[in-house]
Short mmCIF file of C-alpha atoms and ligand atoms in Angstrom, two decimals:
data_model
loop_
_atom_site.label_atom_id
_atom_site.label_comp_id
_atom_site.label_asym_id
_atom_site.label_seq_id
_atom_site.Cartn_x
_atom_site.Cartn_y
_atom_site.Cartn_z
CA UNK A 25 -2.71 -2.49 10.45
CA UNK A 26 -4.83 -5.07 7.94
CA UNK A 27 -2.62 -8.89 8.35
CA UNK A 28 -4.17 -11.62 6.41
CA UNK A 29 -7.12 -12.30 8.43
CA UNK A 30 -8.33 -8.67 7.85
CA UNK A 31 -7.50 -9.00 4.24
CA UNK A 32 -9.13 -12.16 3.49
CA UNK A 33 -12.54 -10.61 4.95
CA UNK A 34 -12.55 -7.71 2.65
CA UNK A 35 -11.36 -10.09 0.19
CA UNK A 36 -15.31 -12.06 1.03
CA UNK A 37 -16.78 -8.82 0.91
CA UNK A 38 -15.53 -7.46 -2.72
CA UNK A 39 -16.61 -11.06 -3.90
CA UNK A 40 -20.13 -11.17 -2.55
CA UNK A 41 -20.20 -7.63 -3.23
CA UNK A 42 -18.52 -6.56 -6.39
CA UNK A 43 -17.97 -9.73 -8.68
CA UNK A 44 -20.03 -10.12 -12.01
CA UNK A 45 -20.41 -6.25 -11.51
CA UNK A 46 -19.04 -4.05 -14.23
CA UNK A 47 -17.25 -0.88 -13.62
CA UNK A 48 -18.43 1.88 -15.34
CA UNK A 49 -16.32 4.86 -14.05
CA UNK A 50 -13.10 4.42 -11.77
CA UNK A 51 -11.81 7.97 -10.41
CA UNK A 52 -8.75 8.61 -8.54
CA UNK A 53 -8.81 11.53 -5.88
CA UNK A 54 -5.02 11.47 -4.39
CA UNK A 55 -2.10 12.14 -5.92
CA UNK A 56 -0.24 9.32 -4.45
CA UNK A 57 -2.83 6.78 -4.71
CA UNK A 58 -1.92 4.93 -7.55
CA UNK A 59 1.51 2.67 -7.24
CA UNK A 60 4.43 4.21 -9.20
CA UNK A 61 4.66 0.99 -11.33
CA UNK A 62 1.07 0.87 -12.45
CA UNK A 63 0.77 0.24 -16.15
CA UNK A 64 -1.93 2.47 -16.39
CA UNK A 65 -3.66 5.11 -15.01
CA UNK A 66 -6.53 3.77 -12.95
CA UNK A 67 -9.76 5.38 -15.20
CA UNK A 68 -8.27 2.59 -17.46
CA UNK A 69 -10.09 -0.09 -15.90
CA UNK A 70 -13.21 1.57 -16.68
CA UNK A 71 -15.75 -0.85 -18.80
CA UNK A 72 -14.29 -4.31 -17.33
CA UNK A 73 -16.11 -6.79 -15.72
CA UNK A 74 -15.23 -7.82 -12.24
CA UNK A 75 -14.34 -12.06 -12.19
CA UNK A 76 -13.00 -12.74 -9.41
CA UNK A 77 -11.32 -10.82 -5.80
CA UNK A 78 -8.04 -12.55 -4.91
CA UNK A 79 -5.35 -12.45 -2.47
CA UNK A 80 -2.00 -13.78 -1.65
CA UNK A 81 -0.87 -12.64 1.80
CA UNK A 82 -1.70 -8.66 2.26
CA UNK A 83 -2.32 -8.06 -1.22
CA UNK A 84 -5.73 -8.19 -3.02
CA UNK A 85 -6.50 -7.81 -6.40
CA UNK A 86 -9.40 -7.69 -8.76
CA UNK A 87 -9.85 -10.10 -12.09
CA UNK A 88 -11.20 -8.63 -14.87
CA UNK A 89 -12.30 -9.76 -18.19
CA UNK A 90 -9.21 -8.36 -19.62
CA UNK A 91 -5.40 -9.37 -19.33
CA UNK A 92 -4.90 -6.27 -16.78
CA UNK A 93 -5.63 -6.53 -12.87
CA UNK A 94 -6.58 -4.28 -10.33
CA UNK A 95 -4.48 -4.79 -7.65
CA UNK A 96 -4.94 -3.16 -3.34
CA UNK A 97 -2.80 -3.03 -1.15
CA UNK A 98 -4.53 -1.55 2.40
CA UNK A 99 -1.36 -0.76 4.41
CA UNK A 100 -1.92 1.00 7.38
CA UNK A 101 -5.48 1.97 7.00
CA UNK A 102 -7.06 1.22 3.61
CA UNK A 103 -10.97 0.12 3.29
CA UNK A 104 -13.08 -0.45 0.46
CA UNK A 105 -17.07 0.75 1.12
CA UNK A 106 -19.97 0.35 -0.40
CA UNK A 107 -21.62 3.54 -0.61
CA UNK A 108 -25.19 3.98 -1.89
CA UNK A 109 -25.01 7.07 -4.57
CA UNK A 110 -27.14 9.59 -2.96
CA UNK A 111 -24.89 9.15 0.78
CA UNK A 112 -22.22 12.08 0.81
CA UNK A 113 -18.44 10.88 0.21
CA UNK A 114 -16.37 9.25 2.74
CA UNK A 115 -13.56 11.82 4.77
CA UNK A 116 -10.97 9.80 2.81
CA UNK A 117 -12.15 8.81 -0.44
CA UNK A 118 -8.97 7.89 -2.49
CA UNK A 119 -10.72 6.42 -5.21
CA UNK A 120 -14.56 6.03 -6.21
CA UNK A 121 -15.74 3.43 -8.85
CA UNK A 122 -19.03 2.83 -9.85
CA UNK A 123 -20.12 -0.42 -10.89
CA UNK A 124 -22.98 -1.01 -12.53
CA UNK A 125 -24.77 -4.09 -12.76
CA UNK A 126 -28.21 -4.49 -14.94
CA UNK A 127 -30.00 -1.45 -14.02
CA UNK A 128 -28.31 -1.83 -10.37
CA UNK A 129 -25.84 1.04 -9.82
CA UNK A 130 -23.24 0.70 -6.60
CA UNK A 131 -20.57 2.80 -5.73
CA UNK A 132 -17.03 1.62 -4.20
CA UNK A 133 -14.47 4.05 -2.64
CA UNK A 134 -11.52 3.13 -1.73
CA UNK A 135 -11.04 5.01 1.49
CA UNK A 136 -7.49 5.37 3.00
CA UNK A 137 -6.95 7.80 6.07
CA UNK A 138 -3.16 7.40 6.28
CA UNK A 139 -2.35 6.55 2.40
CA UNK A 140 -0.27 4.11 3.36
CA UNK A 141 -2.83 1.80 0.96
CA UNK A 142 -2.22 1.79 -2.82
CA UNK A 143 -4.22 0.74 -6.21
CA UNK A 144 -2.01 -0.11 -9.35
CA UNK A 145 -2.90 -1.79 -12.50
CA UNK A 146 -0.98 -5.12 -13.27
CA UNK A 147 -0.43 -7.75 -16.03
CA UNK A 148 -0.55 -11.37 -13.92
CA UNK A 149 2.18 -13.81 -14.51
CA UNK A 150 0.84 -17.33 -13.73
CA UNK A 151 -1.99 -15.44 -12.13
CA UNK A 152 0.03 -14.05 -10.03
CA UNK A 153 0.02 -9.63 -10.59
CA UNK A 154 3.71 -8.04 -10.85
CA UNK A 155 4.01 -6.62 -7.84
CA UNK A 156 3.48 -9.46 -5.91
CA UNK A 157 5.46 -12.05 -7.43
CA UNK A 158 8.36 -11.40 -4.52
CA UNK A 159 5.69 -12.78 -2.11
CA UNK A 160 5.51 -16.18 -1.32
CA UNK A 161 2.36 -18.10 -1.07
CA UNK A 162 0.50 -17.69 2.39
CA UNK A 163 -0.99 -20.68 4.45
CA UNK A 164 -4.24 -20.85 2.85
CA UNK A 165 -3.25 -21.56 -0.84
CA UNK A 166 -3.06 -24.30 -2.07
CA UNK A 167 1.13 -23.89 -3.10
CA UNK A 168 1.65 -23.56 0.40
CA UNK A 169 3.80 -25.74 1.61
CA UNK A 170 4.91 -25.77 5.53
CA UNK A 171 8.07 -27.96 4.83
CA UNK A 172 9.39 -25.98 2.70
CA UNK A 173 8.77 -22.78 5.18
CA UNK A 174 10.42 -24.93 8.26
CA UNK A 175 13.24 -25.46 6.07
CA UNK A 176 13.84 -21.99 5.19
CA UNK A 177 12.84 -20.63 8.98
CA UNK A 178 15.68 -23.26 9.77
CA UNK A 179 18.39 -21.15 7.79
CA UNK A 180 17.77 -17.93 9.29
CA UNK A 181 20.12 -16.36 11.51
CA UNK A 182 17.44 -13.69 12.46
CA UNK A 183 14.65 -14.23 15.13
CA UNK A 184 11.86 -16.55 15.06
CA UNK A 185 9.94 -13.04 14.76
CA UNK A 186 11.94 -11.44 11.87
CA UNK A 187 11.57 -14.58 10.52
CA UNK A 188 7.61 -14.98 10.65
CA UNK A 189 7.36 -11.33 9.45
CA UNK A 190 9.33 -12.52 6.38
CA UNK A 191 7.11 -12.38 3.46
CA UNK A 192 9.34 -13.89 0.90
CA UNK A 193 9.26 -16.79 3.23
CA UNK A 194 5.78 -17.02 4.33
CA UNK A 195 3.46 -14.11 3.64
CA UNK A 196 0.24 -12.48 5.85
CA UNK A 197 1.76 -12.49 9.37
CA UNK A 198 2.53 -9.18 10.64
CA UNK A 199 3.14 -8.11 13.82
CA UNK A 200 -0.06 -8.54 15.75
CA UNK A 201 -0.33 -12.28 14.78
CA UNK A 202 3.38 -13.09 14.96
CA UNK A 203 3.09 -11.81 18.59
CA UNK A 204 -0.19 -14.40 19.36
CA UNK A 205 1.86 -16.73 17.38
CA UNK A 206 4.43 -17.39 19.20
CA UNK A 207 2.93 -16.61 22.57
CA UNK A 208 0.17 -19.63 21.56
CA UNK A 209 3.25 -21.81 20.82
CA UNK A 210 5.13 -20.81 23.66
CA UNK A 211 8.10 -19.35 22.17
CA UNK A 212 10.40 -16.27 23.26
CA UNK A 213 9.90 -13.26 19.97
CA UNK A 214 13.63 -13.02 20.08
CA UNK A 215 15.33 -17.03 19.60
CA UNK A 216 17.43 -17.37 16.96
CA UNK A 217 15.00 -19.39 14.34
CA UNK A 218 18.20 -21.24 13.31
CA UNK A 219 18.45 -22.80 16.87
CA UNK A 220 15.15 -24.57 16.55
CA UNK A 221 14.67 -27.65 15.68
CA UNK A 222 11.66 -28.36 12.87
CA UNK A 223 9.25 -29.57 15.68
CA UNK A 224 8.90 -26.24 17.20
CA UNK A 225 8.92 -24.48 14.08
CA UNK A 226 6.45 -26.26 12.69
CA UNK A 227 4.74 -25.88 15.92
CA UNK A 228 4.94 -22.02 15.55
CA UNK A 229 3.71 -22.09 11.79
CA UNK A 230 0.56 -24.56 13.30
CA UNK A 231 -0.46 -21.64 15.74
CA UNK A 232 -0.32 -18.93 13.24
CA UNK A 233 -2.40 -20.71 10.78
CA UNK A 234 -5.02 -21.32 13.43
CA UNK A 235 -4.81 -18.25 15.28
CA UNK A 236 -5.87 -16.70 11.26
CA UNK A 237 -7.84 -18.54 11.01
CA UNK A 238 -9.82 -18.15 13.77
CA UNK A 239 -9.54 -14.54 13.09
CA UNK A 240 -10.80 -15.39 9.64
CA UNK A 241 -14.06 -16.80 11.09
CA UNK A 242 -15.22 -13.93 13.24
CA UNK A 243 -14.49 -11.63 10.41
CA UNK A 244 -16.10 -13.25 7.66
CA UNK A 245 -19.61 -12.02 10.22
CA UNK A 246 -18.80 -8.73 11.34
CA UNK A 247 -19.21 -6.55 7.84
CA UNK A 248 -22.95 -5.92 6.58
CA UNK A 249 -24.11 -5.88 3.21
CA UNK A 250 -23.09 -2.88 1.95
CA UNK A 251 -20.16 -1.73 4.64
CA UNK A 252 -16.86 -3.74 4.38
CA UNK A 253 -14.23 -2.08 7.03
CA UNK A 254 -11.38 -2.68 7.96
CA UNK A 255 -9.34 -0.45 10.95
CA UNK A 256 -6.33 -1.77 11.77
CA UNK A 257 -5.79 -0.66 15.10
CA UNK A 258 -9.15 -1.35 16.90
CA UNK A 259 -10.04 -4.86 14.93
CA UNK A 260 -12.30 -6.49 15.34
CA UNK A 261 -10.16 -9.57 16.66
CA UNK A 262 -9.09 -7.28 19.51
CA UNK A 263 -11.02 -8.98 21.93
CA UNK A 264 -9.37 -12.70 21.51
CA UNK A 265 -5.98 -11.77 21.48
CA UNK A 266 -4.24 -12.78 24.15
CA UNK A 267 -0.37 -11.26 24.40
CA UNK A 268 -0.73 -8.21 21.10
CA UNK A 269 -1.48 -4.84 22.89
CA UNK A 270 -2.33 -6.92 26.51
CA UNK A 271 0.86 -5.35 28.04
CA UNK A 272 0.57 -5.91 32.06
CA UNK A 273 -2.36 -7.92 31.92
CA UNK A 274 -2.39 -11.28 32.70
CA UNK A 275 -1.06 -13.84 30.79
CA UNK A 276 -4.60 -16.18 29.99
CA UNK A 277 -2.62 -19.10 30.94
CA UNK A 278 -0.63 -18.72 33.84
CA UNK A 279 -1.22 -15.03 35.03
CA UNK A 280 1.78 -13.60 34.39
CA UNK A 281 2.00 -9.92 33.61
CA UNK A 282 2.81 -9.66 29.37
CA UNK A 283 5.64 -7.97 28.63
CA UNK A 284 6.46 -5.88 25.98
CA UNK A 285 9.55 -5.12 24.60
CA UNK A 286 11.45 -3.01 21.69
CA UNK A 287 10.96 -4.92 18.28
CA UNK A 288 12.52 -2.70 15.50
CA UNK A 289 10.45 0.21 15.40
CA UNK A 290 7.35 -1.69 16.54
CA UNK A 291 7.13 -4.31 20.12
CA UNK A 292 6.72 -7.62 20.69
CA UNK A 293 4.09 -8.77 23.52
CA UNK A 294 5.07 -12.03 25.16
CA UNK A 295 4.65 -13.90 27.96
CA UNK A 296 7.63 -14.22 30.14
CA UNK A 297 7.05 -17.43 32.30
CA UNK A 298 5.39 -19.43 29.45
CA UNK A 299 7.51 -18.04 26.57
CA UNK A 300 11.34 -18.35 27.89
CA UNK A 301 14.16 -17.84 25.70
ZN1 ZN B 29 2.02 -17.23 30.63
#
């Protein structure tokens, strides 16, 4: 499933890709693509002008040069491609637009195995689109601010887990980086967050800005020019994590077996000699 990291590299891609572009045609192909809130139906965005791609935790959306945005939300298994016009249609082709540029023609799909994902069209208050006002800012905007997020970790009589995956308290994390996370900062998935003190919160919060970041980095390489994909399941961060998915393999810092244990209707991965509760 796309977290930030995997977000924030399509994000790089629609940018290089798709800003200053104009869309000259935007079809929808699945019933349940569009979000039942959308303002509009999504051929509406046809004949705007792509400003900007931005995103606040797991949700991207497009600028245009009208008050309406395009906003994406990838869920389980969303991607945007780049297709050139004469290649046949992706398997899963939710949505196609084609965006014109000059005499350059491109076409995005929005490809979604799983429809999980979602396009809507959104008015922006404060720049911020409807639908994602509940969210709060993520740790690579500039409103983000950790004290405020220790604070309200602090009052939480839930997990240090629940609390990560909280994304009216600190949006992006999901499961695979709360798990590296914590096991990075040495803490057990299932402690109260209210028993911590700010230090080791703060310590948590450090580790999953840096493990994103980090994740960030080798993404913003992988995609070429015209192919920006994300699959959730087989990243391609796989290979650096070190407790999501690594169940009875050693722990990279002390060789104990990870563990993995029932985490609502997902797991946690930890470490148990380094992570204790
Ligand atoms: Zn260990």
């Amino acid at each position: 499933m796309p977290e930030l990291p995997e977000v924030e590299t399509v994000r790089r891609g629609l940018e290089n890709l798709a800003v200053g572009w104009k869309i000259s045609t935007a079809s929808n192909h699945h019933p349940r693509l569009l979000k039942e809130s959308s303002i509009a139906p999504l051929e509406s965005v046809s004949g705007a002008r792509i400003e900007s791609a931005q995103r606040r935790g797991k949700f991207l959306w497009l600028v245009l040069n009208r008050p309406e945005v395009l906003v994406a939300h990838l869920g389980m298994s969303g991607q945007f491609l780049f297709h050139e016009s004469d290649k046949p249609r992706a398997k899963h082709a939710r949505a196609t637009f084609h965006i014109t540029k000059g005499l350059r023609r491109r076409e995005l799909v929005f490809n979604d195995q799983r429809t999980f994902g979602w396009l809507s069209v959104e008015q922006c208050v404060e720049g911020i689109p409807s639908s994602v006002q509940h969210i709060a800012p993520d740790p690579f905007e500039a409103g983000f601010d950790r004290e405020i997020v220790i604070a309200n970790i602090r009052k939480r009589k839930v997990s240090i887990k629940t609390a990560l995956l909280n994304q009216e308290i600190m949006s992006g994390v999901g499961n695979i980086y709360a798990d590296e996370s914590l096991w990075r900062a040495k803490v057990h998935p299932e402690i109260e967050a209210s028993s911590m003190n700010s230090a080791r919160i703060r310590s948590v919060i450090d580790c999953a800005i840096d493990v994103m970041a980090e994740a960030i980095k080798q993404g913003g390489t992988s995609f070429d020019d015209m192919y920006i994909n994300v699959n959730g399941e087989s990243g391609f961060f796989e290979q650096s994590l070190n407790a999501y998915g690594r169940e009875g393999e050693p722990c990279e810092r002390c060789g104990t077996p990870i563990r993995r244990i029932a985490f609502a209707n997902r797991s946690s991965h930890f470490c148990p000699k380094c992570q204790r509760k």
